[in-house]
Coordinates of C-alpha atoms and ligand atoms in Angstrom, one line a residue:
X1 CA 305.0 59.2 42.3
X2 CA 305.2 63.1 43.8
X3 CA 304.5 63.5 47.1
X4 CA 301.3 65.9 45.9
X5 CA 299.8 62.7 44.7
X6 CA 300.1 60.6 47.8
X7 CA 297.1 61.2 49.8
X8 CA 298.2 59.6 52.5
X9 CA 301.3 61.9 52.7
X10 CA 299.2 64.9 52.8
X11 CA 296.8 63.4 55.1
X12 CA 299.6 62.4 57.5
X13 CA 300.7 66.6 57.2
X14 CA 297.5 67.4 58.3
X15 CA 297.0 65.1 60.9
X16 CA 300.7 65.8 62.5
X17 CA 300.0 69.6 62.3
X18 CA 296.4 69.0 63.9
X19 CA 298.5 66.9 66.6
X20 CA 301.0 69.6 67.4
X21 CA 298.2 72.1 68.3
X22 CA 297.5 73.8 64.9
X23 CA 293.4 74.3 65.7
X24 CA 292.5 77.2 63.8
X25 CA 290.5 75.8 60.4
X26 CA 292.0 78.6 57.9
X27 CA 295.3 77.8 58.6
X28 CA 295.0 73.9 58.1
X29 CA 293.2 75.1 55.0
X30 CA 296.2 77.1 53.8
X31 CA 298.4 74.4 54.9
X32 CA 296.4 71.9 52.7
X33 CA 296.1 74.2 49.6
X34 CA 300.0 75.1 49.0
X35 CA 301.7 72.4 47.9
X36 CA 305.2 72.5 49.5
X37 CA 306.7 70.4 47.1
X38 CA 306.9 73.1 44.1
X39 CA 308.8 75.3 46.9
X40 CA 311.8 72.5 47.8
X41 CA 314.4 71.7 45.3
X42 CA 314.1 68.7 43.2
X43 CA 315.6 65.9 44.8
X44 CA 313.5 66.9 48.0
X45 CA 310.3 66.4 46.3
X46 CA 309.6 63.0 48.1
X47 CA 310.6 64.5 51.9
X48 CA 308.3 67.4 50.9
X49 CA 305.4 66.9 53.6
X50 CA 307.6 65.8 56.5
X51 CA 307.6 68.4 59.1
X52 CA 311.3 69.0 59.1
X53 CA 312.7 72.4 57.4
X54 CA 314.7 71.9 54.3
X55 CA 317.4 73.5 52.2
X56 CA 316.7 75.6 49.4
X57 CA 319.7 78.0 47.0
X58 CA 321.9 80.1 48.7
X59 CA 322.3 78.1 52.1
X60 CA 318.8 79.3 53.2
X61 CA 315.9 77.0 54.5
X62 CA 312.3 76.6 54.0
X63 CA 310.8 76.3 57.3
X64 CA 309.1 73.2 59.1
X65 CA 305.7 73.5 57.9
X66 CA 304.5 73.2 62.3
X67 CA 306.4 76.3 62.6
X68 CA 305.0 77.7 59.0
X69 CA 301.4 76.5 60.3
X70 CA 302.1 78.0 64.3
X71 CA 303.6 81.5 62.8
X72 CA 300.7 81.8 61.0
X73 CA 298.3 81.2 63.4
X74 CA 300.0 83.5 65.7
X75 CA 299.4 86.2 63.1
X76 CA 295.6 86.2 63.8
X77 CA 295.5 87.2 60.3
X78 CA 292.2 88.7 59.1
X79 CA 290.7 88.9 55.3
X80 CA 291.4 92.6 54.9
X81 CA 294.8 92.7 56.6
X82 CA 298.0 94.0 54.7
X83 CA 301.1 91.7 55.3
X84 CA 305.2 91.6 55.6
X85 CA 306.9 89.2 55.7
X86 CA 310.8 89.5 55.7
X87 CA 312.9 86.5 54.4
X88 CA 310.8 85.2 51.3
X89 CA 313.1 82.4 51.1
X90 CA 311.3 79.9 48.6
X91 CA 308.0 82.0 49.0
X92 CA 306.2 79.1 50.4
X93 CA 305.1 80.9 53.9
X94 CA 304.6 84.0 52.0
X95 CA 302.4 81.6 50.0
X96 CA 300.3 80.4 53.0
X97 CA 300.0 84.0 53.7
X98 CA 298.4 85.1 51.0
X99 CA 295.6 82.5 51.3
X100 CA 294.5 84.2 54.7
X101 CA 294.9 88.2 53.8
X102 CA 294.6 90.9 51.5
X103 CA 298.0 91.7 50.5
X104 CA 301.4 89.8 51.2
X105 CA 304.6 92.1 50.5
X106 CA 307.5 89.8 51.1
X107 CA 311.0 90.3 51.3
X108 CA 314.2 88.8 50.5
X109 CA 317.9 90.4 50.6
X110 CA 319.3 87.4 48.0
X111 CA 317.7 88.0 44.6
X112 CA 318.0 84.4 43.3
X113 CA 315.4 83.5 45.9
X114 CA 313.7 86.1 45.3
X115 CA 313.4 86.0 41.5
X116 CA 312.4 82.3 41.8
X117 CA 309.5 82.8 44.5
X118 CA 308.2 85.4 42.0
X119 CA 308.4 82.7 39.9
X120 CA 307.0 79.8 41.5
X121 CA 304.1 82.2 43.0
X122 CA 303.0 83.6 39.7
X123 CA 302.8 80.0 38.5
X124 CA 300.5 79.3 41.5
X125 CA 298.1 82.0 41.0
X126 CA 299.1 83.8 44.5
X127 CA 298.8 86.8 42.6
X128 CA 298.5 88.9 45.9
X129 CA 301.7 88.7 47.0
X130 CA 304.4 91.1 45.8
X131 CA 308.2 89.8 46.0
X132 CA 310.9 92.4 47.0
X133 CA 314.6 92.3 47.0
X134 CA 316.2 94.5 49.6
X135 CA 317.0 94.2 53.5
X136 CA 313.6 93.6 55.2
X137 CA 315.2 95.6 58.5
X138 CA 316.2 98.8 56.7
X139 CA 314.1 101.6 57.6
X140 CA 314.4 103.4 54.0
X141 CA 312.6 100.8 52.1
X142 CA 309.3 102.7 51.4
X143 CA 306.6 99.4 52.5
X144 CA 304.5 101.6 54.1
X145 CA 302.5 100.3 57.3
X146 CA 301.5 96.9 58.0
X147 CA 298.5 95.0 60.4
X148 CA 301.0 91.8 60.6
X149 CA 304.6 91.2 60.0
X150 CA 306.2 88.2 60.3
X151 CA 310.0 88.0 59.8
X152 CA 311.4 84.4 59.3
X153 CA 314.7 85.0 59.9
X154 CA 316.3 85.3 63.5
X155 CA 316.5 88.4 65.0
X156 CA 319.0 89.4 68.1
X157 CA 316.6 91.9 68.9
X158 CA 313.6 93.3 67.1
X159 CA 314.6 96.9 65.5
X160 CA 312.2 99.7 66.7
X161 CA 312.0 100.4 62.4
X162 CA 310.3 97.4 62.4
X163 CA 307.8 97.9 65.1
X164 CA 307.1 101.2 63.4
X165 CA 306.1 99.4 60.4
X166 CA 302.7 98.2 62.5
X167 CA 299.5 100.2 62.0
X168 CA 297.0 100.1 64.7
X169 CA 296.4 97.0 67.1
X170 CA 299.1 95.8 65.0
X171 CA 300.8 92.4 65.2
X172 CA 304.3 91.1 64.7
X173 CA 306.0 88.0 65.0
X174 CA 309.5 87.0 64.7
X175 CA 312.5 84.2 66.4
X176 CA 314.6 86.6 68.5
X177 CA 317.7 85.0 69.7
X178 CA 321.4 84.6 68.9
X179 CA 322.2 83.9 65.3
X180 CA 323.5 80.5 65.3
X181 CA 321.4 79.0 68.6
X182 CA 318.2 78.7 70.0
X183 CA 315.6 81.5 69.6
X184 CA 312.5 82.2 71.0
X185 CA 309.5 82.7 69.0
X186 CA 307.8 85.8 70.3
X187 CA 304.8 87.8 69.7
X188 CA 304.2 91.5 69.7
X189 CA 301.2 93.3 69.5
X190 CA 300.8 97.2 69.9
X191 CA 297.7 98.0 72.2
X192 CA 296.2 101.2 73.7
X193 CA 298.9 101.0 76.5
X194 CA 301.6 100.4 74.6
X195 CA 303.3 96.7 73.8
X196 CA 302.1 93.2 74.9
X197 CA 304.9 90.9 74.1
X198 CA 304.9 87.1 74.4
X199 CA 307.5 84.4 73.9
X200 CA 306.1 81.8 72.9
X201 CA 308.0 79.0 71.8
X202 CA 312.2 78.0 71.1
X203 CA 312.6 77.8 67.2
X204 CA 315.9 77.6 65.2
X205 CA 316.3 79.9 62.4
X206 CA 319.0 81.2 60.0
X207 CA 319.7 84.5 60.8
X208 CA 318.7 88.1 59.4
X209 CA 321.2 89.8 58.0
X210 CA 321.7 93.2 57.3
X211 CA 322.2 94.7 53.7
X212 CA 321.3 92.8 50.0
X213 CA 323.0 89.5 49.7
X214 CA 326.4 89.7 47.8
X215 CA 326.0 87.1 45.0
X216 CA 328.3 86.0 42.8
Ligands
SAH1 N1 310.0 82.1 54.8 C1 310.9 81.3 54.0 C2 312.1 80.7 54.8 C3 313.0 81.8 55.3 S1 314.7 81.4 55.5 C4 310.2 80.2 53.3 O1 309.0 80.0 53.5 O2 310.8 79.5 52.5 C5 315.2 83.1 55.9 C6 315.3 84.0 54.7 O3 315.5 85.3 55.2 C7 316.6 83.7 53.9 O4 316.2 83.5 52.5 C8 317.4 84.9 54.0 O5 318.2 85.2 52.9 C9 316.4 86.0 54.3 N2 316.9 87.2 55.0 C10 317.8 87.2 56.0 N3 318.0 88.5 56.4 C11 317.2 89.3 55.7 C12 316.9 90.7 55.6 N4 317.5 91.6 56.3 N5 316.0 91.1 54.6 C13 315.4 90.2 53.8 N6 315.6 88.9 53.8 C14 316.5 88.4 54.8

Protein backbone atom coordinates (compact mmCIF):
# COMPACT_ATOMS: atom_id res chain seq x y z
CA UNK A 1 0.00 0.00 0.00
CA UNK A 2 1.57 3.85 -0.59
CA UNK A 3 2.56 5.47 2.27
CA UNK A 4 -0.39 8.32 1.32
CA UNK A 5 -2.85 5.55 2.26
CA UNK A 6 -1.47 4.63 5.70
CA UNK A 7 -3.06 6.81 8.16
CA UNK A 8 -1.12 5.90 10.70
CA UNK A 9 2.06 6.89 8.72
CA UNK A 10 0.72 10.35 8.23
CA UNK A 11 -0.52 10.55 11.62
CA UNK A 12 2.84 9.52 13.03
CA UNK A 13 4.34 12.71 10.59
CA UNK A 14 2.26 14.87 12.34
CA UNK A 15 2.55 13.86 15.65
CA UNK A 16 6.67 13.74 15.32
CA UNK A 17 6.57 17.30 13.84
CA UNK A 18 4.12 18.50 16.66
CA UNK A 19 6.86 16.74 19.07
CA UNK A 20 9.82 18.54 17.69
CA UNK A 21 8.18 22.02 18.36
CA UNK A 22 6.28 22.65 14.98
CA UNK A 23 3.14 24.74 16.96
CA UNK A 24 2.01 27.02 14.42
CA UNK A 25 -1.56 25.39 12.93
CA UNK A 26 -1.00 26.53 9.07
CA UNK A 27 2.17 24.96 8.86
CA UNK A 28 0.96 21.39 10.28
CA UNK A 29 -1.83 22.09 7.80
CA UNK A 30 0.56 22.45 4.92
CA UNK A 31 2.58 19.66 6.12
CA UNK A 32 -0.64 17.48 6.09
CA UNK A 33 -1.92 18.56 2.71
CA UNK A 34 1.34 17.87 0.37
CA UNK A 35 1.87 14.56 0.05
CA UNK A 36 5.72 14.01 0.10
CA UNK A 37 5.51 10.83 -1.50
CA UNK A 38 4.84 12.26 -5.26
CA UNK A 39 8.10 14.39 -4.57
CA UNK A 40 10.66 11.25 -3.71
CA UNK A 41 11.64 8.85 -6.24
CA UNK A 42 9.92 5.64 -6.59
CA UNK A 43 11.54 3.20 -4.60
CA UNK A 44 11.35 5.76 -1.63
CA UNK A 45 7.68 5.90 -1.71
CA UNK A 46 7.37 3.66 1.48
CA UNK A 47 10.23 5.87 3.58
CA UNK A 48 8.23 8.91 2.36
CA UNK A 49 6.81 10.31 5.84
CA UNK A 50 9.90 9.52 7.98
CA UNK A 51 11.48 12.59 8.97
CA UNK A 52 14.86 11.96 7.43
CA UNK A 53 15.90 13.96 4.00
CA UNK A 54 16.12 11.76 0.95
CA UNK A 55 17.75 11.66 -2.47
CA UNK A 56 16.16 12.88 -5.43
CA UNK A 57 18.09 13.17 -9.52
CA UNK A 58 21.14 14.87 -9.76
CA UNK A 59 22.77 14.07 -6.32
CA UNK A 60 20.41 16.62 -4.57
CA UNK A 61 18.11 15.99 -1.50
CA UNK A 62 14.67 16.68 -0.45
CA UNK A 63 14.82 17.99 2.94
CA UNK A 64 13.62 16.38 6.34
CA UNK A 65 10.15 17.44 6.48
CA UNK A 66 11.12 18.89 10.60
CA UNK A 67 13.41 21.11 8.85
CA UNK A 68 10.81 21.73 5.78
CA UNK A 69 8.03 22.30 8.63
CA UNK A 70 10.70 24.63 11.02
CA UNK A 71 11.94 26.74 7.80
CA UNK A 72 8.61 27.42 7.21
CA UNK A 73 7.48 28.48 10.33
CA UNK A 74 10.43 30.68 10.63
CA UNK A 75 9.18 32.45 7.40
CA UNK A 76 6.12 33.96 9.40
CA UNK A 77 4.64 33.68 6.08
CA UNK A 78 1.45 35.79 5.58
CA UNK A 79 -1.63 35.24 2.92
CA UNK A 80 -0.60 38.15 0.73
CA UNK A 81 3.25 37.63 0.93
CA UNK A 82 5.36 37.16 -2.38
CA UNK A 83 7.91 34.25 -1.94
CA UNK A 84 11.68 32.87 -3.19
CA UNK A 85 12.78 30.24 -2.57
CA UNK A 86 16.20 29.19 -4.16
CA UNK A 87 16.96 25.39 -4.63
CA UNK A 88 13.53 23.91 -5.90
CA UNK A 89 14.98 20.65 -5.75
CA UNK A 90 11.89 18.22 -6.01
CA UNK A 91 9.43 21.29 -5.46
CA UNK A 92 8.08 19.86 -2.35
CA UNK A 93 9.02 22.88 0.13
CA UNK A 94 8.19 25.22 -2.67
CA UNK A 95 4.99 23.19 -2.43
CA UNK A 96 4.32 23.77 1.32
CA UNK A 97 5.01 27.29 0.46
CA UNK A 98 2.50 27.91 -1.64
CA UNK A 99 -0.22 26.71 0.66
CA UNK A 100 0.68 29.62 3.15
CA UNK A 101 1.30 32.76 0.51
CA UNK A 102 0.42 34.47 -2.51
CA UNK A 103 3.06 33.77 -4.84
CA UNK A 104 5.98 31.13 -4.64
CA UNK A 105 8.83 31.92 -7.37
CA UNK A 106 11.24 29.06 -6.92
CA UNK A 107 14.49 28.42 -8.25
CA UNK A 108 16.72 25.70 -9.35
CA UNK A 109 20.20 25.98 -11.30
CA UNK A 110 19.78 21.99 -12.61
CA UNK A 111 16.92 21.94 -15.14
CA UNK A 112 16.02 18.29 -14.76
CA UNK A 113 14.73 19.24 -11.27
CA UNK A 114 13.44 21.86 -12.38
CA UNK A 115 11.39 20.62 -15.28
CA UNK A 116 10.02 17.78 -13.06
CA UNK A 117 8.85 20.08 -10.00
CA UNK A 118 7.03 22.06 -12.76
CA UNK A 119 5.76 18.83 -13.43
CA UNK A 120 4.77 17.32 -10.32
CA UNK A 121 3.37 20.83 -9.13
CA UNK A 122 1.05 21.43 -12.05
CA UNK A 123 -0.28 17.92 -11.42
CA UNK A 124 -0.93 19.03 -7.77
CA UNK A 125 -2.80 22.10 -8.58
CA UNK A 126 -0.06 24.40 -6.82
CA UNK A 127 -0.73 26.62 -9.55
CA UNK A 128 0.84 29.62 -7.59
CA UNK A 129 4.19 28.74 -7.82
CA UNK A 130 6.37 29.54 -10.72
CA UNK A 131 9.55 27.24 -11.40
CA UNK A 132 12.78 28.90 -12.67
CA UNK A 133 15.93 27.55 -13.91
CA UNK A 134 18.90 29.80 -13.28
CA UNK A 135 21.37 30.59 -10.21
CA UNK A 136 19.13 31.68 -7.38
CA UNK A 137 22.35 34.04 -6.02
CA UNK A 138 22.88 35.88 -9.27
CA UNK A 139 21.98 39.36 -8.96
CA UNK A 140 20.88 39.74 -12.89
CA UNK A 141 18.00 37.41 -12.68
CA UNK A 142 15.07 39.98 -12.92
CA UNK A 143 12.74 38.34 -9.64
CA UNK A 144 11.96 41.50 -8.42
CA UNK A 145 11.44 42.01 -4.55
CA UNK A 146 10.40 39.52 -2.14
CA UNK A 147 8.62 39.63 1.79
CA UNK A 148 10.28 36.11 2.38
CA UNK A 149 13.07 34.18 0.92
CA UNK A 150 14.15 31.00 1.89
CA UNK A 151 17.21 29.45 0.20
CA UNK A 152 17.59 25.64 0.85
CA UNK A 153 20.78 25.24 -0.12
CA UNK A 154 23.89 26.12 2.15
CA UNK A 155 25.34 29.27 2.02
CA UNK A 156 29.09 30.32 3.22
CA UNK A 157 27.72 33.62 3.68
CA UNK A 158 24.53 35.27 2.70
CA UNK A 159 25.25 37.57 -0.55
CA UNK A 160 24.21 41.26 0.03
CA UNK A 161 22.17 40.55 -3.72
CA UNK A 162 20.20 38.49 -1.82
CA UNK A 163 19.30 40.61 1.10
CA UNK A 164 18.42 43.24 -1.51
CA UNK A 165 15.89 41.03 -2.89
CA UNK A 166 13.70 41.74 0.58
CA UNK A 167 11.07 44.46 0.40
CA UNK A 168 10.11 46.05 3.66
CA UNK A 169 10.10 44.27 7.19
CA UNK A 170 11.37 41.66 4.95
CA UNK A 171 12.30 38.10 6.04
CA UNK A 172 14.95 35.64 5.00
CA UNK A 173 16.04 32.42 5.91
CA UNK A 174 18.79 30.32 4.82
CA UNK A 175 21.76 27.36 6.38
CA UNK A 176 24.95 29.45 6.34
CA UNK A 177 27.94 27.31 6.95
CA UNK A 178 30.79 25.47 5.16
CA UNK A 179 29.63 23.48 2.17
CA UNK A 180 30.30 20.03 3.17
CA UNK A 181 29.65 20.47 7.30
CA UNK A 182 27.47 21.73 9.77
CA UNK A 183 25.52 24.90 9.09
CA UNK A 184 23.56 27.08 11.11
CA UNK A 185 20.10 27.82 10.25
CA UNK A 186 19.68 31.54 10.61
CA UNK A 187 17.13 34.16 10.31
CA UNK A 188 17.26 37.65 8.97
CA UNK A 189 14.85 40.18 9.08
CA UNK A 190 15.27 43.87 7.86
CA UNK A 191 13.79 46.39 10.44
CA UNK A 192 13.68 50.20 10.86
CA UNK A 193 17.34 50.04 12.34
CA UNK A 194 18.70 47.96 10.11
CA UNK A 195 19.18 43.92 10.39
CA UNK A 196 18.06 41.53 13.21
CA UNK A 197 19.76 38.27 12.63
CA UNK A 198 19.31 34.98 14.45
CA UNK A 199 20.87 31.61 14.29
CA UNK A 200 18.79 29.42 15.12
CA UNK A 201 19.52 25.95 14.74
CA UNK A 202 22.68 23.43 13.14
CA UNK A 203 21.19 21.88 9.76
CA UNK A 204 23.05 20.00 7.03
CA UNK A 205 22.50 20.95 3.63
CA UNK A 206 23.99 20.40 0.10
CA UNK A 207 25.49 23.38 -0.92
CA UNK A 208 24.60 26.51 -3.30
CA UNK A 209 26.47 26.69 -6.06
CA UNK A 210 27.11 29.25 -8.32
CA UNK A 211 26.15 29.29 -12.11
CA UNK A 212 23.30 26.81 -14.01
CA UNK A 213 24.14 23.15 -13.43
CA UNK A 214 26.22 21.56 -16.25
CA UNK A 215 24.19 18.54 -17.40
CA UNK A 216 24.94 16.04 -19.49
N1 LIG B 1 13.94 22.58 -1.37
C1 LIG B 1 14.21 21.31 -2.02
C2 LIG B 1 15.51 20.67 -1.58
C3 LIG B 1 16.68 21.50 -1.89
S1 LIG B 1 18.19 20.64 -2.22
C4 LIG B 1 13.06 20.35 -1.88
O1 LIG B 1 12.05 20.68 -1.23
O2 LIG B 1 13.14 19.26 -2.44
C5 LIG B 1 19.08 22.07 -2.76
C6 LIG B 1 18.82 22.45 -4.18
O3 LIG B 1 19.43 23.71 -4.40
C7 LIG B 1 19.45 21.49 -5.19
O4 LIG B 1 18.48 21.01 -6.06
C8 LIG B 1 20.49 22.35 -5.89
O5 LIG B 1 20.67 22.02 -7.25
C9 LIG B 1 19.91 23.74 -5.72
N2 LIG B 1 20.86 24.85 -5.85
C10 LIG B 1 22.12 24.93 -5.36
N3 LIG B 1 22.67 26.13 -5.66
C11 LIG B 1 21.72 26.83 -6.35
C12 LIG B 1 21.69 28.12 -6.95
N4 LIG B 1 22.74 28.95 -6.89
N5 LIG B 1 20.56 28.51 -7.58
C13 LIG B 1 19.49 27.68 -7.66
N6 LIG B 1 19.46 26.44 -7.11
C14 LIG B 1 20.55 26.02 -6.47
Amino acid sequence: MPAADQPSEKMKFQLTLRQRGISDQAVLRAMEDVPREVFVMSDDRDRAYRDTALPIDCGQTISQPFVVAYMTEQLQLKPQHRVLEIGTGSGYQAAVLSRLARDVVTVERFRTLADAAKQRLAKLGCDRVDVQVGDGLSADLPLGQFDRVMVTAALETIPAALIDRLARDGVLVAPVGPPHGIQTLRRLRLTAAGQEVKDLLDVRFVPALAGLARET
